[in-house]
Coordinates of C-alpha atoms in Angstrom, one line a residue:
M1 CA -60.4 -134.7 -48.7
A2 CA -58.0 -133.9 -51.6
E3 CA -55.3 -131.4 -50.9
D4 CA -55.5 -128.0 -52.5
P5 CA -52.8 -128.0 -55.2
K6 CA -52.1 -124.3 -54.8
Y7 CA -49.9 -125.1 -51.8
Q8 CA -47.6 -127.2 -53.9
R9 CA -47.5 -124.6 -56.6
I10 CA -46.5 -121.9 -54.1
H11 CA -43.9 -124.3 -52.6
R12 CA -42.4 -125.0 -56.0
A13 CA -42.2 -121.3 -56.7
L14 CA -40.6 -120.3 -53.4
A15 CA -38.0 -123.1 -53.1
P16 CA -35.9 -121.7 -56.0
F17 CA -36.3 -118.2 -54.6
F18 CA -34.9 -119.3 -51.2
A19 CA -32.0 -121.1 -53.1
M20 CA -31.3 -117.9 -55.0
L21 CA -31.2 -115.8 -51.7
C22 CA -28.6 -118.3 -50.3
L23 CA -26.5 -118.1 -53.5
V24 CA -26.6 -114.3 -53.6
S25 CA -25.5 -114.1 -49.9
L26 CA -22.8 -116.8 -50.3
P27 CA -19.9 -114.5 -51.5
F28 CA -20.5 -112.2 -48.5
L29 CA -20.6 -115.1 -46.0
W30 CA -17.7 -117.1 -47.3
M31 CA -15.4 -115.0 -45.2
S32 CA -16.6 -117.3 -42.4
R33 CA -16.0 -120.8 -43.6
L34 CA -18.7 -122.2 -41.4
A35 CA -21.3 -119.7 -42.5
G36 CA -20.4 -120.1 -46.1
I37 CA -20.5 -123.9 -46.0
A38 CA -23.9 -123.8 -44.2
T39 CA -25.3 -121.4 -46.8
A40 CA -24.0 -123.5 -49.7
F41 CA -25.6 -126.6 -48.2
A42 CA -28.8 -124.6 -47.7
A43 CA -28.9 -123.6 -51.3
I44 CA -28.5 -127.2 -52.3
G45 CA -31.2 -128.1 -49.8
W46 CA -33.7 -125.7 -51.4
L47 CA -33.0 -127.2 -54.8
V48 CA -33.6 -130.6 -53.3
V49 CA -36.9 -129.4 -52.0
Y50 CA -37.8 -128.2 -55.5
G51 CA -36.9 -131.6 -56.9
L52 CA -38.9 -133.5 -54.3
L53 CA -42.0 -131.4 -55.1
R54 CA -41.5 -132.1 -58.8
L55 CA -41.5 -135.8 -57.9
D56 CA -44.6 -135.3 -55.8
R57 CA -42.7 -136.2 -52.6
V58 CA -44.6 -133.5 -50.9
R59 CA -44.3 -134.6 -47.3
A60 CA -40.6 -135.1 -47.5
A61 CA -40.3 -131.6 -49.1
R62 CA -42.2 -130.1 -46.2
W63 CA -40.0 -131.7 -43.6
L64 CA -36.9 -130.5 -45.3
T65 CA -38.4 -127.1 -45.7
S66 CA -39.1 -127.0 -42.0
A67 CA -35.5 -128.2 -41.1
L68 CA -33.4 -126.1 -43.5
P69 CA -33.8 -122.6 -41.8
V70 CA -33.4 -124.1 -38.3
L71 CA -30.1 -125.9 -39.4
H72 CA -28.8 -123.1 -41.5
L73 CA -29.6 -119.7 -40.0
P74 CA -28.4 -120.3 -36.5
M75 CA -25.0 -121.3 -37.9
V76 CA -24.7 -118.0 -39.8
A77 CA -26.0 -116.0 -36.8
L78 CA -23.6 -117.6 -34.3
A79 CA -20.6 -117.4 -36.7
L80 CA -21.0 -113.7 -37.6
G81 CA -22.8 -112.3 -34.5
R82 CA -25.0 -109.3 -33.9
P83 CA -23.5 -107.0 -36.6
V84 CA -24.9 -109.2 -39.3
E85 CA -28.3 -109.9 -37.8
A86 CA -28.7 -113.2 -39.7
H87 CA -31.2 -114.4 -37.1
L88 CA -33.7 -112.0 -38.6
Y89 CA -34.5 -114.6 -41.2
L90 CA -35.8 -116.9 -38.4
L91 CA -38.2 -114.2 -37.3
V92 CA -39.6 -113.5 -40.7
S93 CA -39.7 -117.3 -41.5
V94 CA -42.4 -117.9 -38.8
G95 CA -45.1 -117.1 -41.3
T96 CA -43.7 -119.5 -43.9
P97 CA -45.5 -122.7 -42.9
F98 CA -48.9 -120.9 -43.0
V99 CA -48.2 -120.1 -46.7
L100 CA -46.7 -123.4 -47.8
Y101 CA -48.7 -126.0 -45.8
P102 CA -52.4 -126.7 -45.9
R103 CA -54.5 -126.4 -42.8
S104 CA -54.7 -130.2 -42.6
E105 CA -51.0 -130.2 -41.7
R106 CA -51.6 -128.6 -38.3
R107 CA -49.0 -130.6 -36.5
M108 CA -46.3 -129.8 -39.0
I109 CA -47.2 -126.1 -39.0
A110 CA -47.1 -126.0 -35.2
A111 CA -43.8 -127.9 -35.0
T112 CA -42.2 -125.6 -37.6
V113 CA -43.4 -122.4 -35.9
V114 CA -42.2 -123.6 -32.5
A115 CA -38.8 -124.6 -34.0
F116 CA -38.4 -121.2 -35.8
A117 CA -39.4 -119.2 -32.6
A118 CA -37.2 -121.2 -30.3
S119 CA -34.2 -120.9 -32.7
Y120 CA -34.7 -117.2 -33.0
L121 CA -34.9 -116.7 -29.3
A122 CA -31.8 -118.8 -28.7
C123 CA -29.8 -116.9 -31.3
E124 CA -31.0 -113.6 -29.9
V125 CA -29.8 -114.5 -26.5
W126 CA -26.4 -115.8 -27.8
V127 CA -25.6 -112.9 -30.1
S128 CA -26.5 -110.5 -27.3
T129 CA -24.2 -112.1 -24.7
H130 CA -21.4 -113.7 -26.7
A131 CA -18.8 -112.5 -29.1
P132 CA -19.1 -113.8 -32.7
W133 CA -17.1 -116.8 -33.7
L134 CA -15.6 -114.7 -36.5
S135 CA -14.5 -111.1 -36.0
L136 CA -15.2 -109.1 -39.2
D137 CA -13.8 -105.8 -40.2
P138 CA -16.5 -103.0 -40.3
G139 CA -16.7 -103.0 -44.1
S140 CA -17.3 -106.8 -44.4
A141 CA -19.8 -106.8 -41.5
A142 CA -21.7 -103.9 -43.2
A143 CA -21.8 -105.6 -46.5
A144 CA -23.0 -108.9 -45.0
H145 CA -25.5 -107.1 -42.9
S146 CA -26.9 -105.3 -46.0
V147 CA -27.3 -108.5 -48.0
I148 CA -29.1 -110.3 -45.1
V149 CA -31.4 -107.4 -44.3
V150 CA -32.3 -106.9 -48.0
G151 CA -32.9 -110.6 -48.3
A152 CA -35.1 -110.6 -45.2
V153 CA -37.1 -107.7 -46.4
L154 CA -37.6 -109.3 -49.8
F155 CA -38.6 -112.5 -48.1
A156 CA -41.1 -110.7 -45.9
L157 CA -42.5 -108.8 -48.9
V158 CA -43.0 -112.0 -50.8
I159 CA -44.9 -113.6 -47.9
A160 CA -46.9 -110.4 -47.3
G161 CA -47.7 -110.1 -51.0
Y162 CA -48.9 -113.6 -51.2
T163 CA -51.0 -113.2 -48.1
A164 CA -52.6 -110.1 -49.5
V165 CA -53.3 -111.6 -52.9
T166 CA -54.7 -114.7 -51.3
G167 CA -56.9 -112.6 -49.1
W168 CA -58.2 -110.6 -52.1
N169 CA -58.8 -113.8 -54.1
A170 CA -60.6 -115.3 -51.1
D171 CA -62.8 -112.2 -50.8
A172 CA -63.6 -112.3 -54.6
A173 CA -64.4 -116.0 -54.4
L174 CA -66.6 -115.4 -51.4
A175 CA -68.4 -112.6 -53.1
A176 CA -68.9 -114.8 -56.2
E177 CA -70.1 -117.7 -54.1
H178 CA -72.5 -115.4 -52.3
T179 CA -73.9 -114.1 -55.6
R180 CA -74.3 -117.7 -56.9
T181 CA -76.0 -118.7 -53.7
E182 CA -78.4 -115.7 -53.9
S183 CA -79.1 -116.6 -57.5
L184 CA -79.8 -120.2 -56.7
L185 CA -82.0 -119.2 -53.7
R186 CA -84.0 -116.9 -55.9
N187 CA -84.4 -119.6 -58.5
V188 CA -85.9 -121.9 -55.8
L189 CA -88.0 -119.3 -53.9
P190 CA -89.7 -116.1 -54.7
A191 CA -87.5 -113.1 -53.9
R192 CA -89.7 -111.8 -51.1
I193 CA -89.8 -115.2 -49.5
A194 CA -86.1 -115.7 -49.9
E195 CA -85.4 -112.4 -48.0
R196 CA -87.8 -113.4 -45.2
L197 CA -86.1 -116.8 -44.9
K198 CA -82.7 -115.2 -44.6
R199 CA -84.0 -112.9 -41.8
D200 CA -85.9 -115.6 -40.0
P201 CA -85.3 -119.3 -40.8
T202 CA -88.5 -120.4 -39.0
A203 CA -91.5 -121.7 -40.8
I204 CA -93.0 -119.4 -43.4
A205 CA -96.8 -119.7 -44.0
D206 CA -99.2 -117.1 -45.3
R207 CA -103.0 -117.3 -46.0
Y208 CA -104.2 -115.5 -49.1
A209 CA -107.9 -114.6 -49.6
G210 CA -107.8 -114.2 -53.4
C211 CA -105.6 -116.2 -55.8
T212 CA -105.8 -118.1 -59.0
V213 CA -104.0 -121.5 -59.5
L214 CA -103.0 -122.7 -63.0
F215 CA -102.4 -126.3 -63.9
A216 CA -101.2 -127.4 -67.3
D217 CA -100.6 -130.9 -68.6
I218 CA -99.2 -132.1 -71.9
V219 CA -101.7 -134.4 -73.6
G220 CA -100.5 -137.8 -74.5
F221 CA -97.0 -137.2 -73.2
T222 CA -96.7 -140.7 -71.7
R223 CA -97.1 -142.3 -75.2
M224 CA -94.8 -139.7 -76.7
S225 CA -92.1 -140.5 -74.1
E226 CA -92.2 -144.2 -75.0
R227 CA -91.1 -143.6 -78.6
M228 CA -88.7 -140.7 -78.0
P229 CA -85.0 -140.9 -77.0
A230 CA -84.4 -139.8 -73.4
A231 CA -82.2 -136.9 -74.4
E232 CA -84.8 -135.6 -76.9
L233 CA -87.6 -136.1 -74.4
V234 CA -85.8 -134.0 -71.7
G235 CA -84.9 -131.4 -74.3
V236 CA -88.5 -131.0 -75.4
L237 CA -89.7 -130.6 -71.8
D238 CA -86.9 -128.2 -71.0
E239 CA -87.8 -126.0 -74.0
I240 CA -91.5 -126.0 -73.2
F241 CA -91.1 -125.3 -69.5
A242 CA -88.4 -122.7 -70.0
R243 CA -90.8 -120.7 -72.2
F244 CA -93.5 -121.2 -69.6
D245 CA -91.1 -119.8 -67.0
D246 CA -90.6 -116.7 -69.2
L247 CA -94.4 -116.3 -69.5
A248 CA -94.8 -116.6 -65.7
D249 CA -92.2 -113.7 -65.3
A250 CA -93.9 -111.7 -68.0
H251 CA -97.4 -112.1 -66.5
G252 CA -96.4 -111.8 -62.8
L253 CA -97.3 -115.4 -61.8
E254 CA -95.2 -117.5 -59.4
K255 CA -94.1 -120.8 -60.7
I256 CA -94.8 -123.4 -58.0
K257 CA -93.4 -126.6 -59.5
T258 CA -93.3 -129.1 -62.3
I259 CA -94.4 -132.7 -61.8
G260 CA -93.4 -134.9 -64.8
D261 CA -95.1 -133.2 -67.7
A262 CA -97.4 -131.0 -65.6
Y263 CA -96.7 -127.4 -64.8
M264 CA -98.2 -125.4 -61.9
A265 CA -98.2 -121.7 -61.2
A266 CA -100.2 -119.3 -59.1
A267 CA -101.3 -115.6 -59.4
G268 CA -101.7 -113.5 -56.3
V269 CA -98.9 -115.1 -54.3
P270 CA -96.6 -114.2 -52.6
E271 CA -97.7 -110.6 -53.7
A272 CA -101.5 -110.1 -53.6
R273 CA -103.0 -108.6 -56.7
P274 CA -106.7 -107.9 -57.5
D275 CA -106.3 -109.0 -61.2
H276 CA -105.0 -112.5 -60.3
A277 CA -107.6 -114.3 -62.4
L278 CA -106.9 -112.2 -65.5
A279 CA -103.2 -112.5 -65.2
A280 CA -103.4 -116.3 -64.9
A281 CA -105.9 -116.5 -67.9
R282 CA -103.6 -114.4 -70.1
M283 CA -100.7 -116.6 -69.2
A284 CA -102.7 -119.7 -70.0
L285 CA -103.6 -118.4 -73.4
A286 CA -100.0 -117.5 -74.1
M287 CA -99.0 -121.1 -73.1
Q288 CA -101.4 -122.4 -75.7
D289 CA -99.7 -120.2 -78.3
V290 CA -96.3 -121.5 -77.3
I291 CA -97.5 -125.1 -77.8
A292 CA -99.1 -124.2 -81.2
G293 CA -95.8 -122.7 -82.3
L294 CA -94.1 -126.0 -81.7
A295 CA -96.6 -128.0 -83.7
D296 CA -94.3 -128.0 -86.8
R297 CA -91.5 -129.8 -85.0
H298 CA -93.7 -131.9 -82.7
P299 CA -97.0 -132.8 -84.5
G300 CA -99.9 -133.6 -82.2
L301 CA -98.4 -131.7 -79.2
R302 CA -101.2 -130.2 -77.2
I303 CA -101.9 -129.2 -73.6
R304 CA -104.9 -129.0 -71.2
I305 CA -105.0 -126.0 -68.8
G306 CA -107.3 -125.5 -65.9
L307 CA -107.8 -122.5 -63.6
H308 CA -109.6 -121.9 -60.3
S309 CA -109.7 -118.9 -58.1
G310 CA -110.1 -118.8 -54.3
P311 CA -108.3 -118.7 -51.0
L312 CA -105.2 -120.8 -50.2
V313 CA -102.2 -121.2 -47.9
A314 CA -98.7 -120.7 -49.2
G315 CA -95.4 -121.4 -47.5
V316 CA -91.9 -122.9 -47.5
I317 CA -91.4 -126.6 -46.6
G318 CA -88.2 -128.7 -46.3
R319 CA -84.9 -128.3 -44.5
R320 CA -82.3 -129.4 -47.1
K321 CA -84.2 -128.6 -50.3
F322 CA -86.5 -125.7 -49.8
A323 CA -89.8 -125.6 -51.7
Y324 CA -92.4 -122.9 -52.0
D325 CA -95.8 -124.6 -52.3
V326 CA -99.5 -123.9 -52.0
W327 CA -102.3 -125.8 -50.3
G328 CA -106.1 -125.8 -50.1
D329 CA -109.3 -126.6 -51.9
T330 CA -108.5 -124.0 -54.5
V331 CA -105.4 -126.1 -55.5
N332 CA -107.5 -129.3 -55.7
V333 CA -110.2 -127.8 -57.8
A334 CA -107.7 -126.2 -60.2
S335 CA -106.1 -129.6 -60.7
R336 CA -109.5 -131.0 -61.5
M337 CA -110.2 -128.2 -64.0
E338 CA -107.1 -129.4 -65.9
S339 CA -107.7 -133.1 -65.6
H340 CA -111.3 -132.8 -66.7
G341 CA -110.5 -130.2 -69.3
V342 CA -110.3 -130.1 -73.1
A343 CA -107.0 -130.5 -75.1
G344 CA -106.0 -127.2 -76.6
R345 CA -108.3 -125.1 -74.5
V346 CA -108.3 -123.3 -71.1
Q347 CA -111.0 -124.5 -68.8
V348 CA -112.0 -122.4 -65.8
S349 CA -114.3 -122.7 -62.8
A350 CA -117.3 -120.4 -62.3
A351 CA -115.3 -118.6 -59.6
T352 CA -112.6 -117.7 -62.1
A353 CA -115.1 -116.9 -64.8
E354 CA -116.8 -114.4 -62.4
Q355 CA -113.4 -112.9 -61.6
L356 CA -112.6 -112.4 -65.3
G357 CA -115.8 -110.4 -65.9
A358 CA -115.8 -108.8 -69.3
A359 CA -112.0 -108.8 -69.6
L360 CA -112.1 -112.1 -71.5
R361 CA -115.0 -113.9 -73.1
V362 CA -115.9 -117.4 -71.8
E363 CA -118.4 -120.0 -73.0
P364 CA -120.1 -122.4 -70.8
R365 CA -119.2 -126.1 -71.2
G366 CA -121.8 -127.4 -68.8
T367 CA -121.5 -129.2 -65.5
I368 CA -118.9 -131.8 -64.6
E369 CA -118.7 -134.3 -61.8
I370 CA -115.6 -133.7 -59.6
K371 CA -114.7 -136.3 -56.9
G372 CA -115.3 -135.0 -53.4
T373 CA -117.5 -132.0 -54.5
E374 CA -120.8 -131.1 -55.8
P375 CA -121.2 -131.0 -59.7
M376 CA -119.5 -127.8 -60.9
A377 CA -120.3 -125.5 -63.8
V378 CA -117.2 -125.0 -66.0
F379 CA -116.3 -122.6 -68.8
L380 CA -113.8 -122.4 -71.6
I381 CA -112.0 -119.2 -72.4
V382 CA -112.6 -118.0 -75.9
P383 CA -109.2 -117.0 -77.4
P384 CA -109.1 -113.4 -78.5
S385 CA -109.4 -113.2 -82.3

């Protein structure tokens, strides 16, 4: 897995900051030749860290970053003693590896934290029980102490600020990802079903007594696809089905799926409604209007639509790619209504025609043979004038 580049950016930003802290404190520490030399070498070391990062020598930069405080700060603490409190840097430095190193560098993080903690404890014991190597007058000790404390506070604030900003950004990213996931889930499943699935991931299956299934198929699409460039073909289908999706939302139908150039939707699922047949019929007529509106750009474009009403079972299948689907004889008959239908018209079964009543006018087409069933009377919806 590729490393997150943010750690390198932070490392490059903090290395010059650490070098600056060393250089600012250098005049106050030069009174102790050992502390001054150690601080000067530390400043150079942090600049070397910055250069290594610029050259993408990341691992070498991390090892040097882990070693510098352990080599530098104990020297200053032992040389100047308790009045200066230089070992405070070791204490506040414990959080540094968590900011600069990715989680994949667990061993380096653990080694650095242990080294900082051990060095701090050793210095704490030493300065508490031994005299400093260099005796400072009260004024010099106070000045050096002030510089080191201010630097330690600034360092702690930088680490705390970064941690806070990172936490806020992570919260914002998590919220955005949650919103995106919710949106994707609702694009795949009906909102009511998505909520049920989040509460209980077990199988979702419901039986509905009254629904209407709609099938639509583009006439002659196979021949059209043979002479049309792939990008144009997909663009045409996307435009058509996107408009059909809008119609499904407007008329309260649930889009079930698309299969090639076929479109399937259902009324009365997952929310039962008494006017399921009328809602599906009105959507079907609107779909015919959509296709008619595209005739100028795509001559000869027509669709067959079939409707059938009756009971069915609806539910969610799949584990990695959820799908809301419907099953039952109602689905099979609706498919036959489409496949045995008339281009440019909406064909419905007797059950759907009965459900429509006087809301829409239908005309009998006769009786058709449907595989697996008795001959069925079918009707064509008369488009409103």
